Every structure is written in structure tokens, then in C-alpha cells.
PDB file of C-alpha atoms in Angstrom:
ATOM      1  CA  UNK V   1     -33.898  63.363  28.138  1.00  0.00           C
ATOM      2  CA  UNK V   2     -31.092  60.677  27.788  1.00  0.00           C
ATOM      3  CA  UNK V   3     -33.196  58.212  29.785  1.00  0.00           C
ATOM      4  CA  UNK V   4     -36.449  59.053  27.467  1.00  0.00           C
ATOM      5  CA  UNK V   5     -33.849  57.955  24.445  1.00  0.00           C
ATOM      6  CA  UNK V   6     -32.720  55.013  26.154  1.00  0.00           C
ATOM      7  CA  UNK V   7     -36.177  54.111  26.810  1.00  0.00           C
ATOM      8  CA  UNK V   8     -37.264  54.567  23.056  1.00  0.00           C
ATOM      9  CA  UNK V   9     -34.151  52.552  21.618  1.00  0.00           C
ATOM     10  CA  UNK V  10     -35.259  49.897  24.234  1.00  0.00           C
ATOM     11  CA  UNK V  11     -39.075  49.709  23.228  1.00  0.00           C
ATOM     12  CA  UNK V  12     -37.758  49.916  19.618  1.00  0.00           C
ATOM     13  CA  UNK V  13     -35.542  46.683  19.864  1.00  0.00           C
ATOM     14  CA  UNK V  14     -38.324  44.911  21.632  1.00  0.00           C
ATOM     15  CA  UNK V  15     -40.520  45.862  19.123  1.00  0.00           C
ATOM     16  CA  UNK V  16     -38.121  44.605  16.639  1.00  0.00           C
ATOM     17  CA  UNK V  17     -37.247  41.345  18.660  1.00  0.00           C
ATOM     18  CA  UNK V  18     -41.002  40.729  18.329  1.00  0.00           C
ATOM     19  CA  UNK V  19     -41.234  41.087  14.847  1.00  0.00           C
ATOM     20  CA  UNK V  20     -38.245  39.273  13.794  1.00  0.00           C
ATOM     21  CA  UNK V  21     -39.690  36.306  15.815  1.00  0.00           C
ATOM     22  CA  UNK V  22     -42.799  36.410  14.629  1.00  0.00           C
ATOM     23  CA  UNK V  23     -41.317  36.551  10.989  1.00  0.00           C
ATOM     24  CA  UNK V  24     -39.171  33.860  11.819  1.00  0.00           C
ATOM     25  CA  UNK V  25     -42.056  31.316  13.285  1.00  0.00           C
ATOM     26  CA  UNK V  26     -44.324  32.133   9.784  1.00  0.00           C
ATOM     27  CA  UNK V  27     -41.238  31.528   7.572  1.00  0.00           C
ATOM     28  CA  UNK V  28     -40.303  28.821   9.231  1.00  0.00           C
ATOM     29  CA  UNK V  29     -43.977  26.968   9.294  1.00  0.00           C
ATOM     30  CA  UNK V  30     -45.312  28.369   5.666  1.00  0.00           C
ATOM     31  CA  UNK V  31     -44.770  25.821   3.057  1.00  0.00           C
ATOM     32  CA  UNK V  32     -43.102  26.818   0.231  1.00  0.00           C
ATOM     33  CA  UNK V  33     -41.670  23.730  -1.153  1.00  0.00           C
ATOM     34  CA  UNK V  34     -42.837  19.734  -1.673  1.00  0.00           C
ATOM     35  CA  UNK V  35     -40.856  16.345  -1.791  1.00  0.00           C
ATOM     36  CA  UNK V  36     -43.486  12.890  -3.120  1.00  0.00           C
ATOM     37  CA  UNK V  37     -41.500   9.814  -2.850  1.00  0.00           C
ATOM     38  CA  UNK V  38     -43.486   7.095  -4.481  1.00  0.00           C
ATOM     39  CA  UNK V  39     -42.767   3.501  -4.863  1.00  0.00           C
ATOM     40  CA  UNK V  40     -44.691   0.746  -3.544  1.00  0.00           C
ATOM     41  CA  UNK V  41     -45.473   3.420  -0.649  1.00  0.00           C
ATOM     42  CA  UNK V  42     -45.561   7.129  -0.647  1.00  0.00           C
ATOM     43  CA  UNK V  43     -44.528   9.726   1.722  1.00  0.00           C
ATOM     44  CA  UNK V  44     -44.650  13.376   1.444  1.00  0.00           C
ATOM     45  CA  UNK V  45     -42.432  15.909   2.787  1.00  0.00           C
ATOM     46  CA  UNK V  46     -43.170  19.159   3.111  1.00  0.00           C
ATOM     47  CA  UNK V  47     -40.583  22.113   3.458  1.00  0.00           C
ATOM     48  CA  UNK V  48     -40.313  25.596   4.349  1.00  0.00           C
ATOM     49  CA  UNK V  49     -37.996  28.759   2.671  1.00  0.00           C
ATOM     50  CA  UNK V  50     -35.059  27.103   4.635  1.00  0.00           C
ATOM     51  CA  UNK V  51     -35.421  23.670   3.093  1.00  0.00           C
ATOM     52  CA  UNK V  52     -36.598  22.312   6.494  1.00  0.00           C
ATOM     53  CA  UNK V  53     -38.881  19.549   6.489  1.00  0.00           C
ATOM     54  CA  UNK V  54     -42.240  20.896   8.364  1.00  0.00           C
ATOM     55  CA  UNK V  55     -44.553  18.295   7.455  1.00  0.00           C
ATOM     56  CA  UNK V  56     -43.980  14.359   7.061  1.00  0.00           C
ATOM     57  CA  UNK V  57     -46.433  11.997   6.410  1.00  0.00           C
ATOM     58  CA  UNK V  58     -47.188   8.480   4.867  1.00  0.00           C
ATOM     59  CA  UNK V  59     -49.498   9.077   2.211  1.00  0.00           C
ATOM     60  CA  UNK V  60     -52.128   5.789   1.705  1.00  0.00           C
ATOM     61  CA  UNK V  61     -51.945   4.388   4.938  1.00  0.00           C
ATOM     62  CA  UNK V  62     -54.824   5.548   6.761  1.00  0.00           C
ATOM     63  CA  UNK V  63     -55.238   3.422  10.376  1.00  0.00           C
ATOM     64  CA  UNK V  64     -51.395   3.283  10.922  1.00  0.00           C
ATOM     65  CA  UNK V  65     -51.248   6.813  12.990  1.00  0.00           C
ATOM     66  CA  UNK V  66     -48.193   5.341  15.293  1.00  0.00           C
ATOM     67  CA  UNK V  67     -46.118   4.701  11.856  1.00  0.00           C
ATOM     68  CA  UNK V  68     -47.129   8.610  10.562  1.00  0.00           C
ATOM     69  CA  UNK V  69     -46.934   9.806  13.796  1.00  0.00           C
ATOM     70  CA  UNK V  70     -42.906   8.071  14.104  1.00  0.00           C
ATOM     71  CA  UNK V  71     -42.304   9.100  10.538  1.00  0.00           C
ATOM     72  CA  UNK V  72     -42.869  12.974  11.458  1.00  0.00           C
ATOM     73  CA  UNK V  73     -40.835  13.191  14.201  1.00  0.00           C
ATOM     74  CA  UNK V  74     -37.784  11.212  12.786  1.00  0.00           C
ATOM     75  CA  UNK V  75     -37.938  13.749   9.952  1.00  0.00           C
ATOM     76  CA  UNK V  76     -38.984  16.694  10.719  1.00  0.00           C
ATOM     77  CA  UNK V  77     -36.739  20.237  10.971  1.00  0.00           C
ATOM     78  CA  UNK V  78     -34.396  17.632   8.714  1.00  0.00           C
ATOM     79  CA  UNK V  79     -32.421  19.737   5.770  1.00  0.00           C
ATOM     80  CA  UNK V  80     -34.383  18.149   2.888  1.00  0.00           C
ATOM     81  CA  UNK V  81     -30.898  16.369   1.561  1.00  0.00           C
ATOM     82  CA  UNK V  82     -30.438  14.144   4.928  1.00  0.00           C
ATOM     83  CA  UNK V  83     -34.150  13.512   5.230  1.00  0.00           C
ATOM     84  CA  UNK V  84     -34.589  12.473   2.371  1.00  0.00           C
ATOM     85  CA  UNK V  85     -32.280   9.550   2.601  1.00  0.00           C
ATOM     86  CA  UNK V  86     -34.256   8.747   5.759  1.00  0.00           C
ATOM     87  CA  UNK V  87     -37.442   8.585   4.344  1.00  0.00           C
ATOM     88  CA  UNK V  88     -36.119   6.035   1.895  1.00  0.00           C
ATOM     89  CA  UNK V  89     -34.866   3.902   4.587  1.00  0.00           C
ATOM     90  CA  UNK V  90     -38.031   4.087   6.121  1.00  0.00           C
ATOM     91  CA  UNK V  91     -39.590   3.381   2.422  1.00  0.00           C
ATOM     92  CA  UNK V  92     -37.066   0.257   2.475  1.00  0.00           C
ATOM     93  CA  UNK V  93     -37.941  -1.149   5.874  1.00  0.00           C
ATOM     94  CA  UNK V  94     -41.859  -0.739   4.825  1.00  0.00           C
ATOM     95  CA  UNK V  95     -41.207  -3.051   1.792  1.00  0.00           C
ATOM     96  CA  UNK V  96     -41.525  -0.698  -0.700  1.00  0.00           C
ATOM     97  CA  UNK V  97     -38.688  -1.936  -2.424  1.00  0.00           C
ATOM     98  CA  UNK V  98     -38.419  -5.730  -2.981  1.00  0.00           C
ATOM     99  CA  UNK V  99     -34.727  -5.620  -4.899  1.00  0.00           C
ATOM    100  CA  UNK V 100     -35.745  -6.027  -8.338  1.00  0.00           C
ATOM    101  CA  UNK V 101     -34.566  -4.405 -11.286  1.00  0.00           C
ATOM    102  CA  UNK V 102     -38.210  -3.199 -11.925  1.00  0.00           C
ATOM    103  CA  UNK V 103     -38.608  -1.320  -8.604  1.00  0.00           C
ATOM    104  CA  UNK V 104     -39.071   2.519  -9.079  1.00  0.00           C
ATOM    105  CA  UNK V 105     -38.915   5.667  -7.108  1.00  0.00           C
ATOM    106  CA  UNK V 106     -40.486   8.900  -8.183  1.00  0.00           C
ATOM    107  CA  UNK V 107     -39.236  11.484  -6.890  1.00  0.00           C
ATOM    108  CA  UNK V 108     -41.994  14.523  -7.607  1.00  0.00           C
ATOM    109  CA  UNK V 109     -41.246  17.979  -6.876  1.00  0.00           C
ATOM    110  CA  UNK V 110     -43.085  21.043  -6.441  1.00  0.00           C
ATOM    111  CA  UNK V 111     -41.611  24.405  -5.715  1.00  0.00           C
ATOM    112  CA  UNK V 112     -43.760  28.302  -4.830  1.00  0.00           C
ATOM    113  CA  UNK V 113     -41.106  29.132  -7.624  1.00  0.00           C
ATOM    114  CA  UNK V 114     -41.232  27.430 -10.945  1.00  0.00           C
ATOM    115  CA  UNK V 115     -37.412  27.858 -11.661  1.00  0.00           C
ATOM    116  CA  UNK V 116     -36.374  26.615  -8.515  1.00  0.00           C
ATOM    117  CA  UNK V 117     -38.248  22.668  -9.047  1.00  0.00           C
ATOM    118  CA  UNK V 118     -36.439  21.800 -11.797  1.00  0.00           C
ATOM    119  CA  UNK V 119     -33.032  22.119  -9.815  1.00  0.00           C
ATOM    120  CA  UNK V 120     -34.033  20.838  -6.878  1.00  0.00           C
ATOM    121  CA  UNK V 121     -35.794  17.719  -8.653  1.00  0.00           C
ATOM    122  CA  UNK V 122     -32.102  17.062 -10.152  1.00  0.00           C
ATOM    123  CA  UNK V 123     -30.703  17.481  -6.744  1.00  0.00           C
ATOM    124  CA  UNK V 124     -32.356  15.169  -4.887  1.00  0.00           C
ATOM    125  CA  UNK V 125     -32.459  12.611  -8.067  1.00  0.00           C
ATOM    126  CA  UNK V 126     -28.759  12.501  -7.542  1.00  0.00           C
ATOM    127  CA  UNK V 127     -28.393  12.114  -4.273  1.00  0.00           C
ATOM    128  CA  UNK V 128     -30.978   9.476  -3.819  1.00  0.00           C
ATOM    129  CA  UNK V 129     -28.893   7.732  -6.561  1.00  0.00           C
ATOM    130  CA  UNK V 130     -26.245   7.633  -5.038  1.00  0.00           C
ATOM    131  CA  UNK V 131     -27.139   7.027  -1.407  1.00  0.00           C
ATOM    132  CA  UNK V 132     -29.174   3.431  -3.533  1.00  0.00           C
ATOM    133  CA  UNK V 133     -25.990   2.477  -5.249  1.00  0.00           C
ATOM    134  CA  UNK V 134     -24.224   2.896  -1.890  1.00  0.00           C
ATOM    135  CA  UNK V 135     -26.453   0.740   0.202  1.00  0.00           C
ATOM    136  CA  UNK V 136     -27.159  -2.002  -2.477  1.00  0.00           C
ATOM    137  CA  UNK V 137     -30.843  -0.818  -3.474  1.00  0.00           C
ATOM    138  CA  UNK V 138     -32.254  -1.684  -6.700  1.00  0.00           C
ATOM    139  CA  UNK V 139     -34.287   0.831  -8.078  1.00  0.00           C
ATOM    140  CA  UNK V 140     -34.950   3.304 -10.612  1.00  0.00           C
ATOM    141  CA  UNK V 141     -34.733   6.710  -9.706  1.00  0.00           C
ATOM    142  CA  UNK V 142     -37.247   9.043 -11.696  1.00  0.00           C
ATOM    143  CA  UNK V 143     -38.022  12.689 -11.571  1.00  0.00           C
ATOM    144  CA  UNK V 144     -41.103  14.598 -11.909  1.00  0.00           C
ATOM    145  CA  UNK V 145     -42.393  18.652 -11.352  1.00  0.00           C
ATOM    146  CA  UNK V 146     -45.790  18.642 -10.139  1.00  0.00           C
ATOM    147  CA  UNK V 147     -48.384  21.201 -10.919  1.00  0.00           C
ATOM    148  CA  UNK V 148     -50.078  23.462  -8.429  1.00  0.00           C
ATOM    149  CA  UNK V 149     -53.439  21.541  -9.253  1.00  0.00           C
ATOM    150  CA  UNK V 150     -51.550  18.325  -8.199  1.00  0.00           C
ATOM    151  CA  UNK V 151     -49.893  19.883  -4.968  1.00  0.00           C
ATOM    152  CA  UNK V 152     -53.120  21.370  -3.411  1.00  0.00           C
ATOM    153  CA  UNK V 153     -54.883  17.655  -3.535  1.00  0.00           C
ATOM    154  CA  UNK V 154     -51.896  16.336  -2.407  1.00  0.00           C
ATOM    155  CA  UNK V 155     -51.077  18.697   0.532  1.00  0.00           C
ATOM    156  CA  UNK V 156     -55.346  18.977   1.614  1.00  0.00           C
ATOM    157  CA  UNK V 157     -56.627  15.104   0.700  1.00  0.00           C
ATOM    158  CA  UNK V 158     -53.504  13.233   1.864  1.00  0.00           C
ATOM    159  CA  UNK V 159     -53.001  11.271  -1.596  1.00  0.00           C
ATOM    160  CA  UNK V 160     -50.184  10.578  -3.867  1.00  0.00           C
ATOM    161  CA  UNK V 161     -49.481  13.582  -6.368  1.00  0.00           C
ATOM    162  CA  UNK V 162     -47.489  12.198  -8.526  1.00  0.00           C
ATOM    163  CA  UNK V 163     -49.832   9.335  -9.167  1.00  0.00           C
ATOM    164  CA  UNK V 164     -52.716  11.775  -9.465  1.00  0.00           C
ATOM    165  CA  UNK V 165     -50.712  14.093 -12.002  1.00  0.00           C
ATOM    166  CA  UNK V 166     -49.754  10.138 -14.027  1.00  0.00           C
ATOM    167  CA  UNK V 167     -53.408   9.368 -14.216  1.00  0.00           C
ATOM    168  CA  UNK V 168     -54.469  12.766 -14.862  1.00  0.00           C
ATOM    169  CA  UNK V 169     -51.929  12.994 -17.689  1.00  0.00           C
ATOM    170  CA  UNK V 170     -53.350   8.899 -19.036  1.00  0.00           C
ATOM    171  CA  UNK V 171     -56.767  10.296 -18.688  1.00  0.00           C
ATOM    172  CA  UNK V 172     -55.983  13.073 -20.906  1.00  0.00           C
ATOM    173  CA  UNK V 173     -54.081  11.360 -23.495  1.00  0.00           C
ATOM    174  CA  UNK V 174     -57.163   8.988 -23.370  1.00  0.00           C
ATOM    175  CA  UNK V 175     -59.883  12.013 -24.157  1.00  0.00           C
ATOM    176  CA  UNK V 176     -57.811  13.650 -26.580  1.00  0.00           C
ATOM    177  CA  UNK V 177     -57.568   9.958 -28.378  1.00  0.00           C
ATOM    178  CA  UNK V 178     -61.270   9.672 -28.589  1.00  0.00           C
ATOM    179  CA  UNK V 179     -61.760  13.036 -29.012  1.00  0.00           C
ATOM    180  CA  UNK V 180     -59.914  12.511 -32.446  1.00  0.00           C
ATOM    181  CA  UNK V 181     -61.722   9.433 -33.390  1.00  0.00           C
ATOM    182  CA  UNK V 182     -64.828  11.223 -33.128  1.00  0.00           C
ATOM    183  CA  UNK V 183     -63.390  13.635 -35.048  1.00  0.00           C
ATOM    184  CA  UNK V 184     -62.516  11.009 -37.861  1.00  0.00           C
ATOM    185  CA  UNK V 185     -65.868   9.450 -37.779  1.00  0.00           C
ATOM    186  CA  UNK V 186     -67.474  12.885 -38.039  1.00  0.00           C
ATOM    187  CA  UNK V 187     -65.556  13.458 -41.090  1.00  0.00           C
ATOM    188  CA  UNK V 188     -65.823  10.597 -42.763  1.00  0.00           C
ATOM    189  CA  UNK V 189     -69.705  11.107 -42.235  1.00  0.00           C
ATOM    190  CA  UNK V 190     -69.945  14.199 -43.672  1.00  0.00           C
ATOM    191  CA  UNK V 191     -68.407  12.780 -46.611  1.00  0.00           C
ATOM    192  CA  UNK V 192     -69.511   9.356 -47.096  1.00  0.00           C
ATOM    193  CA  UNK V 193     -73.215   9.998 -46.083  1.00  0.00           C
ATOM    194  CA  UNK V 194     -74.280  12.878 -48.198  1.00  0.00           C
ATOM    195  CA  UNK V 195     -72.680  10.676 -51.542  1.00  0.00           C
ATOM    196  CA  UNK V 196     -75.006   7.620 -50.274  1.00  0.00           C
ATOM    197  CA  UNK V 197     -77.956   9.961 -50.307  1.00  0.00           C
ATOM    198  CA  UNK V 198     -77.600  11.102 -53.477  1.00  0.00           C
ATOM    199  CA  UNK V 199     -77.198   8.138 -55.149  1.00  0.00           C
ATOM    200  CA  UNK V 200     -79.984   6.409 -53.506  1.00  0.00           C
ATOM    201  CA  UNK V 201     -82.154   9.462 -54.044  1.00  0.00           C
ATOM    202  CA  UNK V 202     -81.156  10.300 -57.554  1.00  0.00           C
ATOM    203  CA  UNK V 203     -82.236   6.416 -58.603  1.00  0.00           C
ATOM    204  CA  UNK V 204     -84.220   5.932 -61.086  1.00  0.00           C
ATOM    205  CA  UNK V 205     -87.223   3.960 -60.121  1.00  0.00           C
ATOM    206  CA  UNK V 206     -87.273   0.659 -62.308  1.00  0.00           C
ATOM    207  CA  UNK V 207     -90.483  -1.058 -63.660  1.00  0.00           C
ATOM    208  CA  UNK V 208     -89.689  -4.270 -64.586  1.00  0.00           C
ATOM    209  CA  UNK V 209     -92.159  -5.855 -67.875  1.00  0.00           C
ATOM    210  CA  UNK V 210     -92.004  -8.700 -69.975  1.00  0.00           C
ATOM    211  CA  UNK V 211     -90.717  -7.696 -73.805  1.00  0.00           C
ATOM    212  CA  UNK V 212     -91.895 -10.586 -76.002  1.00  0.00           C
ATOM    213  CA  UNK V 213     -89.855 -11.482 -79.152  1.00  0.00           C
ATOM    214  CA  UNK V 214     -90.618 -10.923 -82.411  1.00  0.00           C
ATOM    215  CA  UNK V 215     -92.570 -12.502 -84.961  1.00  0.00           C
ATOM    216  CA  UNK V 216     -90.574 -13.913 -88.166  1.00  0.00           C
ATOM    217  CA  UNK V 217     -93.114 -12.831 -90.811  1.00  0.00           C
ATOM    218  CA  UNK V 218     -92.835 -13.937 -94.471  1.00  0.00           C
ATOM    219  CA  UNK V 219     -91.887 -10.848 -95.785  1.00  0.00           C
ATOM    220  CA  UNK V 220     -88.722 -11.202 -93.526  1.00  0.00           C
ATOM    221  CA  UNK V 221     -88.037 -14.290 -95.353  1.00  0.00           C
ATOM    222  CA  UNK V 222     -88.408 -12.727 -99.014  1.00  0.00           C
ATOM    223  CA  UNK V 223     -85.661 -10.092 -97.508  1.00  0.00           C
ATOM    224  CA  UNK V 224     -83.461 -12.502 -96.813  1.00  0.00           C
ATOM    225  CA  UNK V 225     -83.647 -13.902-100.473  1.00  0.00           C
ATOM    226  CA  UNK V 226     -83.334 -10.894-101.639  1.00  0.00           C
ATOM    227  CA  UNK V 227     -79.952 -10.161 -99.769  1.00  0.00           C
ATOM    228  CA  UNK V 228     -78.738 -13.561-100.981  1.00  0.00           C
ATOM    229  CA  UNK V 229     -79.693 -13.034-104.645  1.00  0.00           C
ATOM    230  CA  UNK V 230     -78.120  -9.467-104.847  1.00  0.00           C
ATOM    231  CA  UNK V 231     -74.755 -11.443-102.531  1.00  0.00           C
ATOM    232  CA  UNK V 232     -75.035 -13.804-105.792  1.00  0.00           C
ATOM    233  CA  UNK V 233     -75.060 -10.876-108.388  1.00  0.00           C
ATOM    234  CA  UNK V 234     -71.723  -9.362-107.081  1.00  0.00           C
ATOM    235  CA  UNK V 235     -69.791 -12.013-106.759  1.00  0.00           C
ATOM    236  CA  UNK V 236     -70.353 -12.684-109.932  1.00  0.00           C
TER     237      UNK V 236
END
């Protein structure tokens, strides 16, 4: 009986072994959690639950598979706050950062959970900061939450996300411009053209003649006598 038990508890922590394992491994590999860095280059990073890089990769640069290939295993199963800082040395030695007051670096972040981006976008805005100011970079640190529609073409075409989300947002600002112009031009149409109808259909159609003048008769002449004469009589 004991060794029945002892053979249960054994199959049981096997079975349990197995599990935790197998949990572990789809944690560990599911992403939950992604890092754009965009300047002249871009390179996307991303993590797991643990805040593990899984996935590095050089976004844009299609025939340099050695350079991706490097880039992946120098980061990856990094905490996300030390590989960061070597992603942007790696940005740096790339030339994606000529030392110019101009030069940017967007950081974009996108998170399973909404609440968590917006701290972790801070996080890593700071840090990068910091580590720039430390090792003489020039550059402009920026921070940006990426939508779900921007993360799924990021993480299944291989391009930038944060550009995409800019030029989605430019390309939206641009519709809803012309949208309202058309808007404008609709209304003043509705209001200017029906007032142009009416007055060009309510016109009067003009016949144009020739009025001669009149004849100065004789009779005219005795009137005007007559006016003078009866001028005469009252003055007097």
C-alpha cells in the first residue's frame, strides 16, 4: 500500500515537473511585450512576461542576415533595461547617429496590457537618456505607445512601427483635412448655387427698341406763351 502511495506522489511530481516546464518554455517564448528603436536604423526587440528579449532583429535591412543574425544573439534572453543600451550601441556603430543636435531616437512601445506601456515607455526613455548623456551621444530621446494594428505589421512584415503608426497618423490628419474642405465647398454650394439660379432664372427677358423723341408741335409753343403771360400777370 505504502509503495502504491509512493508510486502515485512520484507519477504526480513528474506529472507536475512536466507541466511546469512546459509552462515555463510557452511563457518564456510567447510575446507579450515590444521595444522599436528608430533613428536612422531600426531594430525591434521583442520580449516575453519576464522582460526577456526573445526576438531581435534589424528592421529595413533585408540582405544583411550576418548583421541580424549577430544582433539576435548579442541580445537575446537580455533583461530589456541592459539590452536596450546594447542595441543602441549597435544603432551607434551602424551610423544611425551622426552627433548632431537633430538626431532622434524613438523609442515605441507596445505592451499585451495597455497600463503597463505607458510605464515601461517612461522607463526605458530614461534610461536611454541617461546611458546618451553618459557616453557623449547627441540625440533626442522620444516616446511613443503603439497600437495593436501597428504591432501585428511590425512583428509579421518586418517594418518599422513606429514609422507606420507616424504616417498612418499624417495620412489621417491629411483625409480628415480634405474631408473638411469638401465639406466647405459642399456648403458653400448649397448656398451660393441655388441664389445664382434664381436670379438668373427669375430675369426678366429684355427686348431692346428704339424710342424716338418727340415732336415739338405748335400748340406746345402757344403753351409755353401762355405759362409766360400768366408768370407776367402775377408778378405783377
Amino acid at each position: 500500500m505504502i509503495k502504491n502511495k509512493n508510486k502515485i506522489v512520484s507519477l504526480l511530481a513528474v506529472a507536475l515537473t512536466t507541466v511546469i516546464l512546459v509552462l515555463s518554455v510557452y511563457f518564456w517564448n510567447k510575446p507579450v511585450k515590444y521595444v522599436g528603436l528608430d533613428g536612422q536604423s531600426s531594430i525591434g526587440l521583442t520580449l516575453n512576461v519576464f522582460n526577456r528579449i526573445i526576438r531581435a532583429e534589424s528592421i529595413g535591412n533585408e540582405t544583411d542576415i550576418i548583421f541580424i543574425e549577430g544582433l539576435n544573439k548579442q541580445l537575446k534572453n537580455k533583461d530589456i533595461n541592459e539590452g536596450i543600451l546594447s542595441a543602441i550601441d549597435v544603432m551607434e556603430q551602424s551610423v544611425s547617429f551622426n552627433h548632431k543636435t537633430d538626431d532622434v531616437l524613438i523609442i515605441s512601445v507596445w505592451t499585451s496590457v495597455n497600463k503597463d506601456a505607458e510605464k515601461m515607455k517612461v522607463q526605458l526613455q530614461n534610461i536611454v537618456s541617461i546611458y546618451a548623456e553618459q557616453i557623449g551621444y547627441s540625440v533626442d530621446v522620444q516616446g511613443m505607445i503603439l497600437t495593436d494594428e501597428s504591432y501585428e505589421i511590425a512583428f509579421n512584415s518586418g517594418i518599422s512601427s513606429a514609422r507606420y503608426q507616424i504616417l498612418e497618423r499624417i495620412k489621417a490628419e491629411l483625409d480628415k483635412q480634405i474631408a473638411m474642405e469638401k465639406a466647405n465647398t459642399k456648403e458653400l454650394e448649397s448656398v451660393v448655387a441655388p441664389r445664382n439660379n434664381y436670379v438668373v432664372e427669375s430675369q426678366p427677358i429684355v427686348k431692346y427698341v428704339t424710342i424716338t423723341s418727340p415732336e415739338i408741335t405748335d400748340d406746345d409753343d402757344d403753351d409755353d406763351d401762355d405759362d409766360e403771360h400768366y408768370d407776367e400777370q402775377d408778378d405783377d
